[in-house]
Coordinates of C-alpha atoms in Angstrom, one line a residue:
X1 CA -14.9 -58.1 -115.4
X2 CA -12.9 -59.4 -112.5
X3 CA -13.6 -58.6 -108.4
X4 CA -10.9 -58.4 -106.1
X5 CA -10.5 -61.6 -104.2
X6 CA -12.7 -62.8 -100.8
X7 CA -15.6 -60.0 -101.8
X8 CA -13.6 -57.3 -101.4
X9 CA -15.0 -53.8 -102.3
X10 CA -15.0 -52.7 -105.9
X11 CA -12.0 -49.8 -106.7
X12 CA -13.8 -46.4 -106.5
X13 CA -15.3 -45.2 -109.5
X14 CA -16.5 -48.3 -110.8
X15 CA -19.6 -50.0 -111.2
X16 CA -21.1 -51.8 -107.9
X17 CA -18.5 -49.8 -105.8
X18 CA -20.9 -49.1 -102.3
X19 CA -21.4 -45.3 -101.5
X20 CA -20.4 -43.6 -98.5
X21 CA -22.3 -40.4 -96.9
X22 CA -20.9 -37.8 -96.5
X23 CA -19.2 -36.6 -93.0
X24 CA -18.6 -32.8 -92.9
X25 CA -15.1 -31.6 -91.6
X26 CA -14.8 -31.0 -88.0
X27 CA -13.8 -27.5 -87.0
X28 CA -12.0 -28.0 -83.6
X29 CA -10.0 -30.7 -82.4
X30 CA -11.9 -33.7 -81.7
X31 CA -14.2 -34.4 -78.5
X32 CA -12.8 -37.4 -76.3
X33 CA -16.0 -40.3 -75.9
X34 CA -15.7 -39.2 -72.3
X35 CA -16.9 -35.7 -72.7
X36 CA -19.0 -36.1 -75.1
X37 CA -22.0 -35.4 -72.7
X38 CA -23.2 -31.6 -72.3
X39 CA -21.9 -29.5 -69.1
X40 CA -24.9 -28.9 -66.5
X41 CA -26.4 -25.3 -67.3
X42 CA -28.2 -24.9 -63.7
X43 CA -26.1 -21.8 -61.8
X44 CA -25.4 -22.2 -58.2
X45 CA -27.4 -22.1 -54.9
X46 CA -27.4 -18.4 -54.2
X47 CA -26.9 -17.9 -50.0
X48 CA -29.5 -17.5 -47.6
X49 CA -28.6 -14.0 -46.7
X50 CA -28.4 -12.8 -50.6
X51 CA -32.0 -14.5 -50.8
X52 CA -33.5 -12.9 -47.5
X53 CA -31.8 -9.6 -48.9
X54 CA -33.5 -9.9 -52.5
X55 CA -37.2 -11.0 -50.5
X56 CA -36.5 -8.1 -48.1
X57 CA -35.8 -5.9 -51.7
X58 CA -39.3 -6.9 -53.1
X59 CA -41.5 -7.0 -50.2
X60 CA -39.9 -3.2 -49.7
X61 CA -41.4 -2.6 -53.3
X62 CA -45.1 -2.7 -52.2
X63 CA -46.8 -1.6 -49.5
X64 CA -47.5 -4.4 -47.0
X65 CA -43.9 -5.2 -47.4
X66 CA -42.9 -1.6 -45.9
X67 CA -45.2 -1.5 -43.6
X68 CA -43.7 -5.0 -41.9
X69 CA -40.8 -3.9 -42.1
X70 CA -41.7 -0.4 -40.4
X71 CA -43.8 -2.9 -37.6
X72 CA -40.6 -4.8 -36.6
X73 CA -38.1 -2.2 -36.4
X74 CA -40.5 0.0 -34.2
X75 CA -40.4 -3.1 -32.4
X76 CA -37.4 -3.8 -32.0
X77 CA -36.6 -0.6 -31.1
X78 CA -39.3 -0.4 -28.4
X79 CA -37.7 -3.6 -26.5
X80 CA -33.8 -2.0 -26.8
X81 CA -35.1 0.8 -25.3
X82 CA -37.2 -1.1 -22.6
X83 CA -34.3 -3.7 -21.8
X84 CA -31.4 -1.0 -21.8
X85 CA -33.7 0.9 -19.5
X86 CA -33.8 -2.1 -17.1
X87 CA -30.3 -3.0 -17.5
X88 CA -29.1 0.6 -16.6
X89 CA -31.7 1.3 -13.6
X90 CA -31.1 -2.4 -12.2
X91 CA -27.2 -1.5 -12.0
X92 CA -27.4 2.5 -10.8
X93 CA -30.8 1.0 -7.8
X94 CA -28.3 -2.1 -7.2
X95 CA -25.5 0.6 -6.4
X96 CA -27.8 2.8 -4.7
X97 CA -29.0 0.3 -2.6
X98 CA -25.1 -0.9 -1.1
X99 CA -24.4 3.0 -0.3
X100 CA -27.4 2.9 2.1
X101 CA -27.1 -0.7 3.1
X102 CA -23.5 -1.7 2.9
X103 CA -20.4 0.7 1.9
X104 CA -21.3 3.6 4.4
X105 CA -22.4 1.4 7.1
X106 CA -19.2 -0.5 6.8
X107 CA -17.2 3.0 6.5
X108 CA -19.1 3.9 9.7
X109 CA -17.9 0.4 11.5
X110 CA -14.1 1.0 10.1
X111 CA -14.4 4.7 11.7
X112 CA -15.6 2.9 15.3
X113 CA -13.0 0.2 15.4
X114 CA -10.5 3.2 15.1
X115 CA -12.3 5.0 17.5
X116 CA -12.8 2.0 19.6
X117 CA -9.3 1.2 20.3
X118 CA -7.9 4.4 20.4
X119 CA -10.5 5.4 23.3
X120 CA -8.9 2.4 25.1
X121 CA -5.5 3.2 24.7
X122 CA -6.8 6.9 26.5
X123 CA -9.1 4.8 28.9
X124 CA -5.8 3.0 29.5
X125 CA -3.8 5.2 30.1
X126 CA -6.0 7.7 31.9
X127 CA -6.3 4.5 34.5
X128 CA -2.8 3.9 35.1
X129 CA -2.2 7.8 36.3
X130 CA -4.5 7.3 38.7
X131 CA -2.2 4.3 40.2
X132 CA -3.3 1.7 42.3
X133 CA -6.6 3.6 43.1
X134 CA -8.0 3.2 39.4
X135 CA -11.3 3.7 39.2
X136 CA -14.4 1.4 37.5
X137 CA -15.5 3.7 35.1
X138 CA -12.0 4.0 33.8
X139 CA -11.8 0.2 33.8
X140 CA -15.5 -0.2 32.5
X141 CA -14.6 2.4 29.4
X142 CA -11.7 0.1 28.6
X143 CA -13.8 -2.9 28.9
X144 CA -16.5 -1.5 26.8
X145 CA -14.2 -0.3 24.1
X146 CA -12.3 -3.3 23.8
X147 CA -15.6 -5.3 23.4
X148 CA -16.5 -2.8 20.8
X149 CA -13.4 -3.0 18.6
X150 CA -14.1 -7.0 19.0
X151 CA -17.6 -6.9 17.6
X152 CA -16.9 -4.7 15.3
X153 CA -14.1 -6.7 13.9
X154 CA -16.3 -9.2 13.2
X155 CA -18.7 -7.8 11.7
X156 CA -16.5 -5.9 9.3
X157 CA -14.9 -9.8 8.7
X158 CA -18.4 -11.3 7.7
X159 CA -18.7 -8.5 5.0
X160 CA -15.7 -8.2 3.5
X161 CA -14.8 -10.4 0.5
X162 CA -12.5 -13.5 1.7
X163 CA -8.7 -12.8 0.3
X164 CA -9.4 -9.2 -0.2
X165 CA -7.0 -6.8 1.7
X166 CA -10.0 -5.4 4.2
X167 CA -10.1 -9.2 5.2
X168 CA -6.5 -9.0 5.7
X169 CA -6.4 -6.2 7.6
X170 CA -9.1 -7.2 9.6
X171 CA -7.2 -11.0 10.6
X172 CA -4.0 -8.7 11.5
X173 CA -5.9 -6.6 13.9
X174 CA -7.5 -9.6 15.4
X175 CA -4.0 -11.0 15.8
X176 CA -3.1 -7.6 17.5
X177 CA -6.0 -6.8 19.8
X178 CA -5.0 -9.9 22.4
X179 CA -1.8 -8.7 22.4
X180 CA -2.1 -5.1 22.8
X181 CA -4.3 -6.3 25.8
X182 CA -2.2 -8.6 27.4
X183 CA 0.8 -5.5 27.7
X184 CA -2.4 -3.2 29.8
X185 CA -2.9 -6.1 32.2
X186 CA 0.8 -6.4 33.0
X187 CA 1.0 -2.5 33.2
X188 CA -1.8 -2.3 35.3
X189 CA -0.1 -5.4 37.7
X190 CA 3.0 -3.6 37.8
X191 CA 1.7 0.3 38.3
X192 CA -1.0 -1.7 41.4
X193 CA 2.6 -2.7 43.3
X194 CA 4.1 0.4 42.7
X195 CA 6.8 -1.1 39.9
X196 CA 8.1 1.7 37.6
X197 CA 8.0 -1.1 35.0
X198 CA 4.3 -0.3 34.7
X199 CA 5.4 2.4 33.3
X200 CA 7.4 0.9 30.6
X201 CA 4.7 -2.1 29.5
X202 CA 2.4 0.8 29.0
X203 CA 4.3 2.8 26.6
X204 CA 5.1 -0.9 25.0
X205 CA 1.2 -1.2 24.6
X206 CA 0.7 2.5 23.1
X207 CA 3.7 2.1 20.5
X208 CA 1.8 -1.4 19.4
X209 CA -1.3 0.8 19.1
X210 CA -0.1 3.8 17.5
X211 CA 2.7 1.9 15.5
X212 CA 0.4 -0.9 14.4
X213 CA -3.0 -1.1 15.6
X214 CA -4.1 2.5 14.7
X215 CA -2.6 2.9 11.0
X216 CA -4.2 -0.4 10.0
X217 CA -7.6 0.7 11.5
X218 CA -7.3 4.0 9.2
X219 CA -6.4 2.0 6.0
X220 CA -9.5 0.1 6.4
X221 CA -11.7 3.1 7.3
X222 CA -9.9 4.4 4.3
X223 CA -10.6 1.9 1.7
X224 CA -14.4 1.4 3.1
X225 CA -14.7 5.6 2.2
X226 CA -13.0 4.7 -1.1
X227 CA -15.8 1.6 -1.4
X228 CA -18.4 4.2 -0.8
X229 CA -17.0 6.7 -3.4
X230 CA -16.9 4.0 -5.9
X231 CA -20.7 3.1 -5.0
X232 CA -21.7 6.5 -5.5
X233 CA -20.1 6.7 -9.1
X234 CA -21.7 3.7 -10.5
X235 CA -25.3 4.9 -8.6
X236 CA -25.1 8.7 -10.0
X237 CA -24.2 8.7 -13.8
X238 CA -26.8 9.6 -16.1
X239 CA -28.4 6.2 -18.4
X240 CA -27.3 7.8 -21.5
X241 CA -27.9 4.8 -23.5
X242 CA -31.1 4.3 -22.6
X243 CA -32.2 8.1 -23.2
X244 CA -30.9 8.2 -26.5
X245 CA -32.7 4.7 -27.2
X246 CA -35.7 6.0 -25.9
X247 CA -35.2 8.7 -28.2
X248 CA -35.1 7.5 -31.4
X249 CA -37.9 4.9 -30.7
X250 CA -40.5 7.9 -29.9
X251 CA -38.8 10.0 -32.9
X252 CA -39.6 6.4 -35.0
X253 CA -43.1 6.4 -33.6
X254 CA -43.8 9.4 -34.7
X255 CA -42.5 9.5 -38.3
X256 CA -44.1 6.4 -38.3
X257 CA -48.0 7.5 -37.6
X258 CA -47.3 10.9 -39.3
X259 CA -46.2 8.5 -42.5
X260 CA -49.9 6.6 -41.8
X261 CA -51.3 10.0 -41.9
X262 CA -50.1 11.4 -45.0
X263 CA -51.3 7.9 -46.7
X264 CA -54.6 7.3 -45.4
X265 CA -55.4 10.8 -43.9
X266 CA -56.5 9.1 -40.6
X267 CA -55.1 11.0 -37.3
X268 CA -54.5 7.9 -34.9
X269 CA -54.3 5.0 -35.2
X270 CA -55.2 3.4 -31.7
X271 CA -52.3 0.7 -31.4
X272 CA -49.5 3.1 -32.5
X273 CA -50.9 6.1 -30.1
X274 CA -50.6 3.5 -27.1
X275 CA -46.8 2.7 -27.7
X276 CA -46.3 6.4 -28.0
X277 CA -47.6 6.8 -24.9
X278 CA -46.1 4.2 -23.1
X279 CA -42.7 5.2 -24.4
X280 CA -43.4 8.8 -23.2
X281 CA -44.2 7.5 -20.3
X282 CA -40.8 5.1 -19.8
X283 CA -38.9 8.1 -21.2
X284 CA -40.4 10.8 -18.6
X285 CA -40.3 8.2 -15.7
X286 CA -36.3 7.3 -16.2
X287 CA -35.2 11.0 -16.7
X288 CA -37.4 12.5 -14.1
X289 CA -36.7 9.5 -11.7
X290 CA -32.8 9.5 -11.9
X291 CA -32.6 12.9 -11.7
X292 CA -34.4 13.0 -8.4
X293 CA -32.8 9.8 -7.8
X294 CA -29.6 11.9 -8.3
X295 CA -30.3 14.7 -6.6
X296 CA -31.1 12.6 -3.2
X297 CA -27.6 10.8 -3.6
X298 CA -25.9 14.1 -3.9
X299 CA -27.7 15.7 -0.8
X300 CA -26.7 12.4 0.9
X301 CA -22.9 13.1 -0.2
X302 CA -22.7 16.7 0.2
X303 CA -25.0 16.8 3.6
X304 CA -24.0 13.6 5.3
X305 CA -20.9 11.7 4.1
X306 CA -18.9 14.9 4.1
X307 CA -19.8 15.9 7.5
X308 CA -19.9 12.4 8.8
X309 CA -16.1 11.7 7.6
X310 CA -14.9 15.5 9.3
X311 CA -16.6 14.5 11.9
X312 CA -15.3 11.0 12.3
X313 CA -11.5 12.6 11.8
X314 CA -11.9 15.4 14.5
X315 CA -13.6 12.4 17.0
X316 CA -10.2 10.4 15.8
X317 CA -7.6 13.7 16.7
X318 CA -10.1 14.2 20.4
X319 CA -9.3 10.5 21.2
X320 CA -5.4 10.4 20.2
X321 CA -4.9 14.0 21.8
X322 CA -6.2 12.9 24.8
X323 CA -4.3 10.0 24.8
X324 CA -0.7 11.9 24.1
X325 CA -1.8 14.4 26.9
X326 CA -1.7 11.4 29.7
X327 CA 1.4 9.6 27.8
X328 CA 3.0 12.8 28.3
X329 CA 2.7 12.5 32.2
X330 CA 3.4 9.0 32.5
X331 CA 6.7 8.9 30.3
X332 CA 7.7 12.2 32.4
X333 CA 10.0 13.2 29.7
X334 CA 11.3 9.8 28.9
X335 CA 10.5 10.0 25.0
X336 CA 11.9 13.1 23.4
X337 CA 12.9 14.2 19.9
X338 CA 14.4 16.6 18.2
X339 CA 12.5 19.0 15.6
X340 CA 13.3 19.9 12.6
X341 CA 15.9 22.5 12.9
X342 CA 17.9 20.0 14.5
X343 CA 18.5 21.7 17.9
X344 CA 15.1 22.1 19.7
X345 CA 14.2 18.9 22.2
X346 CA 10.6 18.0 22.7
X347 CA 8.6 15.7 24.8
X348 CA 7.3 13.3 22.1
X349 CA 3.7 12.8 23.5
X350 CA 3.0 16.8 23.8
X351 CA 4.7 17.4 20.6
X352 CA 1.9 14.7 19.3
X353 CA -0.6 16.0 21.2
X354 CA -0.3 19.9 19.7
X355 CA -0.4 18.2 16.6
X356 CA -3.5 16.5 17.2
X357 CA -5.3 19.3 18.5
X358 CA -4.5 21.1 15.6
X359 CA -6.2 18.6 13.6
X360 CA -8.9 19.0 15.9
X361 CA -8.9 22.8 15.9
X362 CA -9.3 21.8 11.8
X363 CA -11.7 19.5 11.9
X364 CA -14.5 21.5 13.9
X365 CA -13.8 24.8 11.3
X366 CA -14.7 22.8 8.7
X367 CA -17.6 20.5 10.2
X368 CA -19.1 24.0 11.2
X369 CA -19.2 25.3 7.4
X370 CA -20.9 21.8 6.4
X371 CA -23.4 22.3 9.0
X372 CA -27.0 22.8 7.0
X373 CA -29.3 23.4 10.0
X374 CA -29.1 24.0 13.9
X375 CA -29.4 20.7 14.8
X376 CA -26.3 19.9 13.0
X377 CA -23.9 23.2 14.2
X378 CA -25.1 23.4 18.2
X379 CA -23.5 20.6 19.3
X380 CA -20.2 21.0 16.6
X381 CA -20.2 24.8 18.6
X382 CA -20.7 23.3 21.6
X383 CA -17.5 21.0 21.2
X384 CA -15.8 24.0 19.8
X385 CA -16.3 25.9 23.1
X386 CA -14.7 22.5 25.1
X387 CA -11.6 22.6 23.3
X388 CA -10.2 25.5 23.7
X389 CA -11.3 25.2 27.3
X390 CA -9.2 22.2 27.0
X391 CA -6.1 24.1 25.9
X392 CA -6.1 26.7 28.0
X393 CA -5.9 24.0 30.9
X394 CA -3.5 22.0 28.9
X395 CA -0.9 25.1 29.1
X396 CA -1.5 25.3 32.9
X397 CA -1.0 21.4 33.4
X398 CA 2.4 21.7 31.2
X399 CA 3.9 24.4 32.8
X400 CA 2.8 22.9 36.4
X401 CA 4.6 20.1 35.1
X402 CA 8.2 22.1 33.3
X403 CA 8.1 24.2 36.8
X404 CA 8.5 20.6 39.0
X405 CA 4.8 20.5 40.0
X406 CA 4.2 16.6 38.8
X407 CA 1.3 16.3 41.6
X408 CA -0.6 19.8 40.4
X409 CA 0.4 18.8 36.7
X410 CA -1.1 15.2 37.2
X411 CA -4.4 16.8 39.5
X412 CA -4.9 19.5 35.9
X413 CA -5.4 16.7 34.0
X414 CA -7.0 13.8 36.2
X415 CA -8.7 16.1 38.2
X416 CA -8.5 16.7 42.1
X417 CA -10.8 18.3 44.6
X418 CA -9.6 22.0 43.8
X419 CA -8.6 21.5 40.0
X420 CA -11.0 20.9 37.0
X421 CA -9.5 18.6 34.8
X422 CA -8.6 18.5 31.3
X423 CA -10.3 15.4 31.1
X424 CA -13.7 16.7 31.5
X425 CA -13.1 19.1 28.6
X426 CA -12.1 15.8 26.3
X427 CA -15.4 14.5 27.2
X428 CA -17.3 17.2 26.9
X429 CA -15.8 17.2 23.1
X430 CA -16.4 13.4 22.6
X431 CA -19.8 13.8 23.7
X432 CA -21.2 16.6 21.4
X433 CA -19.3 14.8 18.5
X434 CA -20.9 12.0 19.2
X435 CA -24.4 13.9 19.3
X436 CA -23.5 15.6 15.6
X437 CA -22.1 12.2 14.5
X438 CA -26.1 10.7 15.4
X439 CA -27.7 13.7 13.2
X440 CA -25.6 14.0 10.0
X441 CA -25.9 9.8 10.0
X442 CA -30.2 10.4 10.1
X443 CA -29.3 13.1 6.9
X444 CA -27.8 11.0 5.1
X445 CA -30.3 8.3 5.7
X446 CA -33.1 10.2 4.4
X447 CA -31.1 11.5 1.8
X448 CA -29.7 8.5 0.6
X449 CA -33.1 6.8 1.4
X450 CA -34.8 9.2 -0.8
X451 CA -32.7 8.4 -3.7
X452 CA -32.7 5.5 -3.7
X453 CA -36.6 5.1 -3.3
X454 CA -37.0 7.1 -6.9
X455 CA -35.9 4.4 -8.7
X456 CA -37.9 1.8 -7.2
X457 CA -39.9 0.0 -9.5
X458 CA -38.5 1.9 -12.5
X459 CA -36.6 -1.5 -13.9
X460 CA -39.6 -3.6 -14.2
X461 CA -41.9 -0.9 -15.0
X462 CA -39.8 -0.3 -18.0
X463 CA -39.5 -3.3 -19.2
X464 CA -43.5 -3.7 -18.9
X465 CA -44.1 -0.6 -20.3
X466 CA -41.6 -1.3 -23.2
X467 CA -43.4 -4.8 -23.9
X468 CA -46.8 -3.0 -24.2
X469 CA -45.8 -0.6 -26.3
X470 CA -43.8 -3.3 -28.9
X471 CA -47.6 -4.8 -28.6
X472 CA -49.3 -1.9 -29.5
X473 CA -46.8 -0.7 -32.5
X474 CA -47.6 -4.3 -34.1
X475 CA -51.2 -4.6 -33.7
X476 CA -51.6 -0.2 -34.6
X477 CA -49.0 -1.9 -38.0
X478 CA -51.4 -5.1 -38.0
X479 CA -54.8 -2.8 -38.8
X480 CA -53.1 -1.2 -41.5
X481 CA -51.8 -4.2 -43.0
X482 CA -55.5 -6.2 -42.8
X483 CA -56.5 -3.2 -45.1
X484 CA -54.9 -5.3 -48.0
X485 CA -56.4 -8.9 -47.4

């Protein structure tokens, strides 16, 4: 028998011929050397929320679980109701607070700057009729009022917000009130030597104040009262919020101990009964406090700002009417106009000045129906009963004046030793507006006072109140739960 040569294997079949084993027949296509290894089995990390979600799932499957989960909600719900309690008072006794403190005394300092310099443009005026004989308390009512408008400038400037367009107004008028005052002095030189151009300078100095002076005063008195109404809304809504929270945390209180009840058959449960109770009391104190709270501001609104602003307008139309009455004599017919149907020629000044009373005539109607007590109509009747004593000697002074008369015209409204002038009726009219001015501002004071005083304390004592009862839902939750240890 041969071998094939260098040792080679024998053919198949024969004898010697090595075995193989066996390799069974792959089924797929074959696996690379690189991939040989098995893929890793482990699914992954699920997120932490999923996982607090499935914990939260099976702690709410037994009874300790629910009963943590009923703890903290009552909890929770306890503080929201406590903090939005706070956050809503704070804001409503924070607006409160600047209608009493701030906007309506800086509505009442815009209302005597106006008053202020137009009671010198009348003390002016009324000064320069007399001539060179003008008298010291003409010149001391000038003085006064000009020191007045002064102060009150600044302290209208110190409260307003830098940039804002009160501030504004206030530099402008600053700006004006030297000015305006340097025209009087050259009047009054003039008018002492007997210069008609006294005459002119003066009615100069009124055009600056009624042209420039004035309407800016009235803007700012009108923003302040637009200040004070926006005070009033944020002070007076209703803490809806906060009601409804407090709300559902005593409705969640209660479902909460009647749940306890139903499982155990135990009435109270101490620590649960004290956060009812404080949250009955937090819920009581903000719905009867506001409303009273409420109430106040209203009286304060309806009883004093109302009145105070009629008031202020009808002192405002006294001062300017006054002032057109003794325009109306020094111009002697130099400013005229022509009405509306084109043909009819007026004086200006007693065209203005019927116009004024008018307002007047207005204002006391209306200050008498706001009137709540006697106090507040005597003195609003009393001024009543000067004005129309003032026009009735207004008509005589005019047609004095229209028949020639400028001497019996000028001694009807200056006064003289025979006449009683119109001038004493204007400050007869002043006065008792003045005197209703002083008792409407003491209303609203107490009004305001008192409504503002029933929130007091009701921010922190909420929040307290709301951290005690969180305290006593967990530890009333706490006894239950120690039940199962």
């Amino acid at each position: 028998m041969t071998y094939p040569p260098n040792g080679g294997a024998a053919p198949p079949g024969q004898a010697g011929a090595p075995t193989m084993p066996a390799v069974p027949p792959q089924s797929g296509p074959p696996v690379p050397a690189s991939k040989s290894a098995l893929p890793d089995a482990t699914p992954p990390r699920r997120t932490a929320w999923a996982e607090g979600v499935d914990r939260l799932r099976e702690a709410a499957t037994t009874e300790p679980g629910r009963l943590r989960i009923i703890g903290a909600v009552l909890a929770l719900l306890v503080v929201a109701f406590g903090a939005v309690t706070a956050w809503q008072m704070t804001e409503r006794s924070a607006a409160a607070d600047d209608v009493l403190h701030s906007s309506q005394p800086l509505s009442a300092s815009a209302a005597d700057i106006y008053r202020s310099l137009a009671d010198a443009n009348t003390a002016a005026s009324s000064g320069f009729l007399a001539g060179g004989q003008e008298t010291k308390a003409s010149r001391d009512r000038y003085e006064l009022d000009i020191k007045t408008a002064a102060a009150k400038l600044i302290t209208a400037a110190n409260s307003s917000e830098p940039g804002s367009p009160s501030a504004e107004t206030i530099s402008e008028l600053n700006k004006l009130l030297p000015e305006y005052k340097g025209l009087i002095e050259r009047a009054r030189a003039n008018n002492r030597q007997g210069y008609p151009l006294g005459g002119a300078y003066l009615r100069y100095a009124n055009e600056k104040m009624q042209q420039q002076m004035l309407p800016k005063a009235k803007h700012l008195y009108q923003r302040e009262n637009q200040r004070l109404s926006a005070d009033y809304a944020d002070a007076k809504p209703y803490p809806w919020a906060a009601i409804g929270l407090g709300v559902l945390a005593l409705g969640g209180l209660v479902w909460a101990q009647r749940r306890n009840y139903r499982r155990t058959n135990r009435v109270l449960n101490q620590g649960m009964v004290a956060a009812t109770a404080a949250s009955t009391v937090v819920l009581l104190w903000l719905v009867v406090g506001h409303s009273v709270a409420r109430a106040g501001l209203d009286e304060s609104y309806d009883h004093g700002v109302r009145s105070l602003n009629v008031l202020h307008d009808a002192r405002i139309a006294s001062l300017n009417a006054r002032g057109n009455e003794n325009l109306t004599l020094v111009s002697r017919g130099a400013e005229t106009k022509k009405l509306a149907d084109g043909k009819t020629t007026v004086d200006v000044f007693d065209y203005d000045f019927q116009q004024d009373m008018k307002t007047l005539t207005k204002g006391l109607t209306l200050a008498a129906d706001l009137a709540d007590d006697k106090a507040g109509e005597a003195p609003v009747q009393a001024a009543t009963g000067n004005m129309k004593v003032w026009k009735s000697r207004h008509q005589e002074a005019r047609a004095a004046d229209d028949a020639g008369d400028y001497q019996g015209a000028l001694n009807k409204v200056i006064g003289s030793k025979n006449d009683k002038p119109t001038g004493e009726c204007f400050d007869g009219v002043d006065k008792n507006l003045a005197l209703a001015l002083t008792h409407e501002e003491s209303e609203f004071k107490q009004a305001a006072g008192d409504g503002l005083d029933a929130m007091t304390g009701l921010p922190v004592g909420a929040a307290v109140l709301a951290v005690l009862a969180a305290a006593g839902a967990l530890l009333g939750i706490g006894r239950r739960l120690s039940e199962y240890r």
